[in-house]
PDB file of N, CA and C in Angstrom:
ATOM      1  N   THR S   1      85.644  38.873 117.717  1.00 62.00           N
ATOM      2  CA  THR S   1      85.019  37.792 118.471  1.00 62.00           C
ATOM      3  C   THR S   1      85.423  37.883 119.928  1.00 62.00           C
ATOM      4  N   GLY S   2      84.668  37.260 120.776  1.00 75.00           N
ATOM      5  CA  GLY S   2      85.001  37.242 122.193  1.00 75.00           C
ATOM      6  C   GLY S   2      85.080  38.632 122.770  1.00 75.00           C
ATOM      7  N   GLY S   3      86.124  38.884 123.542  1.00 80.00           N
ATOM      8  CA  GLY S   3      86.278  40.157 124.220  1.00 80.00           C
ATOM      9  C   GLY S   3      87.025  41.210 123.429  1.00 80.00           C
ATOM     10  N   ILE S   4      87.382  40.915 122.203  1.00 87.00           N
ATOM     11  CA  ILE S   4      88.179  41.863 121.418  1.00 87.00           C
ATOM     12  C   ILE S   4      87.491  43.227 121.301  1.00 87.00           C
ATOM     13  N   PRO S   5      86.186  43.291 120.973  1.00 84.00           N
ATOM     14  CA  PRO S   5      85.551  44.612 120.858  1.00 84.00           C
ATOM     15  C   PRO S   5      85.502  45.398 122.165  1.00 84.00           C
ATOM     16  N   GLU S   6      85.687  44.714 123.290  1.00 84.00           N
ATOM     17  CA  GLU S   6      85.740  45.422 124.571  1.00 84.00           C
ATOM     18  C   GLU S   6      86.984  46.303 124.653  1.00 84.00           C
ATOM     19  N   LEU S   7      88.050  45.877 124.054  1.00 85.00           N
ATOM     20  CA  LEU S   7      89.298  46.634 124.073  1.00 85.00           C
ATOM     21  C   LEU S   7      89.485  47.446 122.797  1.00 85.00           C
ATOM     22  N   VAL S   8      89.186  46.847 121.672  1.00 93.00           N
ATOM     23  CA  VAL S   8      89.437  47.485 120.382  1.00 93.00           C
ATOM     24  C   VAL S   8      88.161  48.159 119.888  1.00 93.00           C
ATOM     25  N   HIS S   9      88.221  49.476 119.758  1.00 94.00           N
ATOM     26  CA  HIS S   9      87.119  50.245 119.187  1.00 94.00           C
ATOM     27  C   HIS S   9      87.517  50.622 117.772  1.00 94.00           C
ATOM     28  N   HIS S  10      86.680  50.247 116.832  1.00 95.00           N
ATOM     29  CA  HIS S  10      86.994  50.422 115.417  1.00 95.00           C
ATOM     30  C   HIS S  10      87.366  51.869 115.101  1.00 95.00           C
ATOM     31  N   GLN S  11      88.466  52.023 114.440  1.00 95.00           N
ATOM     32  CA  GLN S  11      89.037  53.288 113.985  1.00 95.00           C
ATOM     33  C   GLN S  11      89.451  54.206 115.138  1.00 95.00           C
ATOM     34  N   HIS S  12      89.494  53.665 116.349  1.00 96.00           N
ATOM     35  CA  HIS S  12      90.000  54.448 117.473  1.00 96.00           C
ATOM     36  C   HIS S  12      91.199  53.745 118.124  1.00 96.00           C
ATOM     37  N   THR S  13      91.039  52.457 118.406  1.00 96.00           N
ATOM     38  CA  THR S  13      92.139  51.695 118.996  1.00 96.00           C
ATOM     39  C   THR S  13      92.528  50.511 118.121  1.00 96.00           C
ATOM     40  N   GLY S  14      91.976  50.455 116.932  1.00 96.00           N
ATOM     41  CA  GLY S  14      92.293  49.378 116.002  1.00 96.00           C
ATOM     42  C   GLY S  14      91.287  49.353 114.867  1.00 96.00           C
ATOM     43  N   LEU S  15      91.415  48.350 114.045  1.00 96.00           N
ATOM     44  CA  LEU S  15      90.484  48.166 112.942  1.00 96.00           C
ATOM     45  C   LEU S  15      89.842  46.790 113.094  1.00 96.00           C
ATOM     46  N   LEU S  16      88.532  46.771 113.145  1.00 94.00           N
ATOM     47  CA  LEU S  16      87.802  45.521 113.329  1.00 94.00           C
ATOM     48  C   LEU S  16      87.109  45.115 112.034  1.00 94.00           C
ATOM     49  N   CYS S  17      86.913  43.836 111.901  1.00 93.00           N
ATOM     50  CA  CYS S  17      86.090  43.328 110.811  1.00 93.00           C
ATOM     51  C   CYS S  17      85.432  42.034 111.284  1.00 93.00           C
ATOM     52  N   PRO S  18      84.274  41.739 110.737  1.00 91.00           N
ATOM     53  CA  PRO S  18      83.579  40.513 111.133  1.00 91.00           C
ATOM     54  C   PRO S  18      84.391  39.272 110.765  1.00 91.00           C
ATOM     55  N   VAL S  19      84.124  38.196 111.490  1.00 89.00           N
ATOM     56  CA  VAL S  19      84.756  36.910 111.197  1.00 89.00           C
ATOM     57  C   VAL S  19      84.394  36.504 109.768  1.00 89.00           C
ATOM     58  N   ASP S  20      85.337  35.899 109.081  1.00 93.00           N
ATOM     59  CA  ASP S  20      85.144  35.384 107.718  1.00 93.00           C
ATOM     60  C   ASP S  20      84.953  36.480 106.669  1.00 93.00           C
ATOM     61  N   HIS S  21      85.411  37.680 106.933  1.00 96.00           N
ATOM     62  CA  HIS S  21      85.404  38.749 105.939  1.00 96.00           C
ATOM     63  C   HIS S  21      86.846  39.005 105.520  1.00 96.00           C
ATOM     64  N   ASP S  22      87.375  38.043 104.767  1.00 96.00           N
ATOM     65  CA  ASP S  22      88.788  38.063 104.412  1.00 96.00           C
ATOM     66  C   ASP S  22      89.190  39.300 103.611  1.00 96.00           C
ATOM     67  N   GLU S  23      88.321  39.723 102.696  1.00 97.00           N
ATOM     68  CA  GLU S  23      88.664  40.884 101.868  1.00 97.00           C
ATOM     69  C   GLU S  23      88.769  42.152 102.715  1.00 97.00           C
ATOM     70  N   LEU S  24      87.861  42.322 103.668  1.00 97.00           N
ATOM     71  CA  LEU S  24      87.915  43.484 104.540  1.00 97.00           C
ATOM     72  C   LEU S  24      89.158  43.427 105.421  1.00 97.00           C
ATOM     73  N   LEU S  25      89.483  42.256 105.932  1.00 96.00           N
ATOM     74  CA  LEU S  25      90.695  42.096 106.724  1.00 96.00           C
ATOM     75  C   LEU S  25      91.921  42.480 105.897  1.00 96.00           C
ATOM     76  N   ALA S  26      91.965  42.034 104.658  1.00 98.00           N
ATOM     77  CA  ALA S  26      93.080  42.379 103.770  1.00 98.00           C
ATOM     78  C   ALA S  26      93.141  43.887 103.534  1.00 98.00           C
ATOM     79  N   GLN S  27      91.985  44.526 103.403  1.00 98.00           N
ATOM     80  CA  GLN S  27      91.953  45.981 103.218  1.00 98.00           C
ATOM     81  C   GLN S  27      92.508  46.693 104.452  1.00 98.00           C
ATOM     82  N   HIS S  28      92.123  46.224 105.625  1.00 97.00           N
ATOM     83  CA  HIS S  28      92.618  46.842 106.851  1.00 97.00           C
ATOM     84  C   HIS S  28      94.133  46.680 106.967  1.00 97.00           C
ATOM     85  N   ILE S  29      94.618  45.505 106.657  1.00 97.00           N
ATOM     86  CA  ILE S  29      96.068  45.270 106.706  1.00 97.00           C
ATOM     87  C   ILE S  29      96.782  46.181 105.709  1.00 97.00           C
ATOM     88  N   SER S  30      96.241  46.282 104.514  1.00 98.00           N
ATOM     89  CA  SER S  30      96.823  47.148 103.487  1.00 98.00           C
ATOM     90  C   SER S  30      96.827  48.610 103.943  1.00 98.00           C
ATOM     91  N   THR S  31      95.736  49.029 104.553  1.00 97.00           N
ATOM     92  CA  THR S  31      95.648  50.396 105.066  1.00 97.00           C
ATOM     93  C   THR S  31      96.749  50.669 106.071  1.00 97.00           C
ATOM     94  N   LEU S  32      96.957  49.734 106.986  1.00 97.00           N
ATOM     95  CA  LEU S  32      97.976  49.928 108.019  1.00 97.00           C
ATOM     96  C   LEU S  32      99.391  49.892 107.445  1.00 97.00           C
ATOM     97  N   ILE S  33      99.605  49.079 106.430  1.00 97.00           N
ATOM     98  CA  ILE S  33     100.922  49.034 105.776  1.00 97.00           C
ATOM     99  C   ILE S  33     101.195  50.357 105.069  1.00 97.00           C
ATOM    100  N   GLN S  34     100.177  50.889 104.414  1.00 98.00           N
ATOM    101  CA  GLN S  34     100.343  52.120 103.642  1.00 98.00           C
ATOM    102  C   GLN S  34     100.338  53.376 104.517  1.00 98.00           C
ATOM    103  N   ASN S  35      99.704  53.289 105.675  1.00 98.00           N
ATOM    104  CA  ASN S  35      99.567  54.473 106.526  1.00 98.00           C
ATOM    105  C   ASN S  35     100.159  54.175 107.905  1.00 98.00           C
ATOM    106  N   LYS S  36     101.462  54.276 107.998  1.00 98.00           N
ATOM    107  CA  LYS S  36     102.173  53.975 109.248  1.00 98.00           C
ATOM    108  C   LYS S  36     101.727  54.916 110.376  1.00 98.00           C
ATOM    109  N   ALA S  37     101.415  56.158 110.041  1.00 98.00           N
ATOM    110  CA  ALA S  37     100.976  57.113 111.059  1.00 98.00           C
ATOM    111  C   ALA S  37      99.663  56.669 111.684  1.00 98.00           C
ATOM    112  N   LEU S  38      98.757  56.139 110.888  1.00 98.00           N
ATOM    113  CA  LEU S  38      97.491  55.636 111.412  1.00 98.00           C
ATOM    114  C   LEU S  38      97.736  54.470 112.350  1.00 98.00           C
ATOM    115  N   GLY S  39      98.602  53.563 111.957  1.00 97.00           N
ATOM    116  CA  GLY S  39      98.939  52.426 112.810  1.00 97.00           C
ATOM    117  C   GLY S  39      99.517  52.878 114.137  1.00 97.00           C
ATOM    118  N   GLN S  40     100.390  53.867 114.102  1.00 98.00           N
ATOM    119  CA  GLN S  40     100.994  54.403 115.322  1.00 98.00           C
ATOM    120  C   GLN S  40      99.935  55.063 116.195  1.00 98.00           C
ATOM    121  N   GLN S  41      99.044  55.824 115.582  1.00 98.00           N
ATOM    122  CA  GLN S  41      97.981  56.498 116.325  1.00 98.00           C
ATOM    123  C   GLN S  41      97.060  55.486 116.995  1.00 98.00           C
ATOM    124  N   LEU S  42      96.654  54.461 116.264  1.00 98.00           N
ATOM    125  CA  LEU S  42      95.787  53.425 116.826  1.00 98.00           C
ATOM    126  C   LEU S  42      96.480  52.714 117.988  1.00 98.00           C
ATOM    127  N   ALA S  43      97.758  52.420 117.814  1.00 97.00           N
ATOM    128  CA  ALA S  43      98.519  51.735 118.865  1.00 97.00           C
ATOM    129  C   ALA S  43      98.604  52.596 120.125  1.00 97.00           C
ATOM    130  N   GLU S  44      98.872  53.877 119.957  1.00 98.00           N
ATOM    131  CA  GLU S  44      98.970  54.776 121.109  1.00 98.00           C
ATOM    132  C   GLU S  44      97.628  54.891 121.831  1.00 98.00           C
ATOM    133  N   GLN S  45      96.565  55.003 121.072  1.00 97.00           N
ATOM    134  CA  GLN S  45      95.234  55.103 121.676  1.00 97.00           C
ATOM    135  C   GLN S  45      94.847  53.794 122.363  1.00 97.00           C
ATOM    136  N   ALA S  46      95.231  52.669 121.778  1.00 95.00           N
ATOM    137  CA  ALA S  46      94.951  51.367 122.396  1.00 95.00           C
ATOM    138  C   ALA S  46      95.721  51.228 123.705  1.00 95.00           C
ATOM    139  N   PHE S  47      96.973  51.646 123.711  1.00 95.00           N
ATOM    140  CA  PHE S  47      97.766  51.581 124.935  1.00 95.00           C
ATOM    141  C   PHE S  47      97.140  52.442 126.019  1.00 95.00           C
ATOM    142  N   GLN S  48      96.702  53.637 125.652  1.00 96.00           N
ATOM    143  CA  GLN S  48      96.085  54.529 126.631  1.00 96.00           C
ATOM    144  C   GLN S  48      94.800  53.919 127.187  1.00 96.00           C
ATOM    145  N   ARG S  49      93.991  53.315 126.327  1.00 94.00           N
ATOM    146  CA  ARG S  49      92.751  52.665 126.777  1.00 94.00           C
ATOM    147  C   ARG S  49      93.084  51.511 127.722  1.00 94.00           C
ATOM    148  N   LEU S  50      94.070  50.723 127.366  1.00 91.00           N
ATOM    149  CA  LEU S  50      94.497  49.619 128.212  1.00 91.00           C
ATOM    150  C   LEU S  50      94.959  50.139 129.568  1.00 91.00           C
ATOM    151  N   HIS S  51      95.770  51.170 129.552  1.00 92.00           N
ATOM    152  CA  HIS S  51      96.296  51.772 130.779  1.00 92.00           C
ATOM    153  C   HIS S  51      95.177  52.360 131.638  1.00 92.00           C
ATOM    154  N   ASP S  52      94.163  52.953 131.012  1.00 92.00           N
ATOM    155  CA  ASP S  52      93.081  53.617 131.744  1.00 92.00           C
ATOM    156  C   ASP S  52      92.023  52.651 132.277  1.00 92.00           C
ATOM    157  N   GLN S  53      91.776  51.555 131.557  1.00 90.00           N
ATOM    158  CA  GLN S  53      90.608  50.737 131.894  1.00 90.00           C
ATOM    159  C   GLN S  53      90.885  49.267 132.184  1.00 90.00           C
ATOM    160  N   PHE S  54      92.085  48.811 132.003  1.00 88.00           N
ATOM    161  CA  PHE S  54      92.336  47.375 132.146  1.00 88.00           C
ATOM    162  C   PHE S  54      93.584  47.067 132.972  1.00 88.00           C
ATOM    163  N   THR S  55      93.862  47.892 133.976  1.00 91.00           N
ATOM    164  CA  THR S  55      94.997  47.611 134.845  1.00 91.00           C
ATOM    165  C   THR S  55      94.667  46.409 135.732  1.00 91.00           C
ATOM    166  N   ASP S  56      95.682  45.864 136.380  1.00 93.00           N
ATOM    167  CA  ASP S  56      95.464  44.750 137.312  1.00 93.00           C
ATOM    168  C   ASP S  56      94.475  45.143 138.403  1.00 93.00           C
ATOM    169  N   THR S  57      94.638  46.341 138.923  1.00 94.00           N
ATOM    170  CA  THR S  57      93.771  46.805 140.005  1.00 94.00           C
ATOM    171  C   THR S  57      92.324  46.919 139.541  1.00 94.00           C
ATOM    172  N   ILE S  58      92.122  47.543 138.427  1.00 92.00           N
ATOM    173  CA  ILE S  58      90.761  47.712 137.902  1.00 92.00           C
ATOM    174  C   ILE S  58      90.127  46.363 137.613  1.00 92.00           C
ATOM    175  N   MET S  59      90.868  45.482 136.978  1.00 93.00           N
ATOM    176  CA  MET S  59      90.303  44.173 136.634  1.00 93.00           C
ATOM    177  C   MET S  59      90.012  43.357 137.884  1.00 93.00           C
ATOM    178  N   SER S  60      90.866  43.457 138.899  1.00 96.00           N
ATOM    179  CA  SER S  60      90.618  42.763 140.171  1.00 96.00           C
ATOM    180  C   SER S  60      89.349  43.288 140.818  1.00 96.00           C
ATOM    181  N   GLU S  61      89.192  44.610 140.839  1.00 96.00           N
ATOM    182  CA  GLU S  61      87.995  45.208 141.427  1.00 96.00           C
ATOM    183  C   GLU S  61      86.730  44.766 140.682  1.00 96.00           C
ATOM    184  N   ARG S  62      86.802  44.719 139.364  1.00 93.00           N
ATOM    185  CA  ARG S  62      85.642  44.273 138.571  1.00 93.00           C
ATOM    186  C   ARG S  62      85.310  42.809 138.871  1.00 93.00           C
ATOM    187  N   THR S  63      86.330  41.995 138.999  1.00 96.00           N
ATOM    188  CA  THR S  63      86.113  40.582 139.305  1.00 96.00           C
ATOM    189  C   THR S  63      85.483  40.417 140.680  1.00 96.00           C
ATOM    190  N   ILE S  64      85.991  41.140 141.661  1.00 97.00           N
ATOM    191  CA  ILE S  64      85.428  41.077 143.016  1.00 97.00           C
ATOM    192  C   ILE S  64      83.968  41.522 142.999  1.00 97.00           C
ATOM    193  N   THR S  65      83.666  42.579 142.263  1.00 96.00           N
ATOM    194  CA  THR S  65      82.292  43.065 142.167  1.00 96.00           C
ATOM    195  C   THR S  65      81.375  41.993 141.583  1.00 96.00           C
ATOM    196  N   ILE S  66      81.824  41.308 140.563  1.00 96.00           N
ATOM    197  CA  ILE S  66      81.015  40.242 139.954  1.00 96.00           C
ATOM    198  C   ILE S  66      80.765  39.135 140.962  1.00 96.00           C
ATOM    199  N   TYR S  67      81.811  38.717 141.671  1.00 96.00           N
ATOM    200  CA  TYR S  67      81.639  37.670 142.691  1.00 96.00           C
ATOM    201  C   TYR S  67      80.682  38.131 143.787  1.00 96.00           C
ATOM    202  N   GLN S  68      80.799  39.377 144.211  1.00 95.00           N
ATOM    203  CA  GLN S  68      79.906  39.889 145.247  1.00 95.00           C
ATOM    204  C   GLN S  68      78.451  39.894 144.766  1.00 95.00           C
ATOM    205  N   GLU S  69      78.239  40.270 143.517  1.00 95.00           N
ATOM    206  CA  GLU S  69      76.881  40.266 142.962  1.00 95.00           C
ATOM    207  C   GLU S  69      76.316  38.850 142.919  1.00 95.00           C
ATOM    208  N   ILE S  70      77.131  37.900 142.504  1.00 95.00           N
ATOM    209  CA  ILE S  70      76.686  36.500 142.445  1.00 95.00           C
ATOM    210  C   ILE S  70      76.361  35.982 143.843  1.00 95.00           C
ATOM    211  N   LEU S  71      77.236  36.282 144.801  1.00 94.00           N
ATOM    212  CA  LEU S  71      77.016  35.810 146.175  1.00 94.00           C
ATOM    213  C   LEU S  71      75.800  36.471 146.804  1.00 94.00           C
ATOM    214  N   SER S  72      75.541  37.719 146.503  1.00 93.00           N
ATOM    215  CA  SER S  72      74.384  38.408 147.085  1.00 93.00           C
ATOM    216  C   SER S  72      73.075  37.823 146.546  1.00 93.00           C
ATOM    217  N   LYS S  73      73.089  37.306 145.351  1.00 91.00           N
ATOM    218  CA  LYS S  73      71.896  36.690 144.772  1.00 91.00           C
ATOM    219  C   LYS S  73      71.629  35.315 145.375  1.00 91.00           C
ATOM    220  N   ARG S  74      72.661  34.673 145.896  1.00 84.00           N
ATOM    221  CA  ARG S  74      72.516  33.351 146.506  1.00 84.00           C
ATOM    222  C   ARG S  74      71.991  33.457 147.935  1.00 84.00           C
ATOM    223  N   ALA S  75      72.182  34.613 148.546  1.00 69.00           N
ATOM    224  CA  ALA S  75      71.798  34.766 149.962  1.00 69.00           C
ATOM    225  C   ALA S  75      70.311  35.007 150.126  1.00 69.00           C
TER     226      ALA S  75
END
């Protein structure tokens, strides 16, 4: 929900499941408990994605761009 899929890509930086799919969520949790290497791999890839695409500088630049686009439409 929300912005989670923007950061978490299923089976690359985490495991996603739709809201209210409790059995699938339980399966994902079980998978991660049983496969520690997979959990470590997902965590490392998520950290790299965060480092590459969501730094303070990048997010500030994206925010400024959005404000500039909004202001240019008002002019």
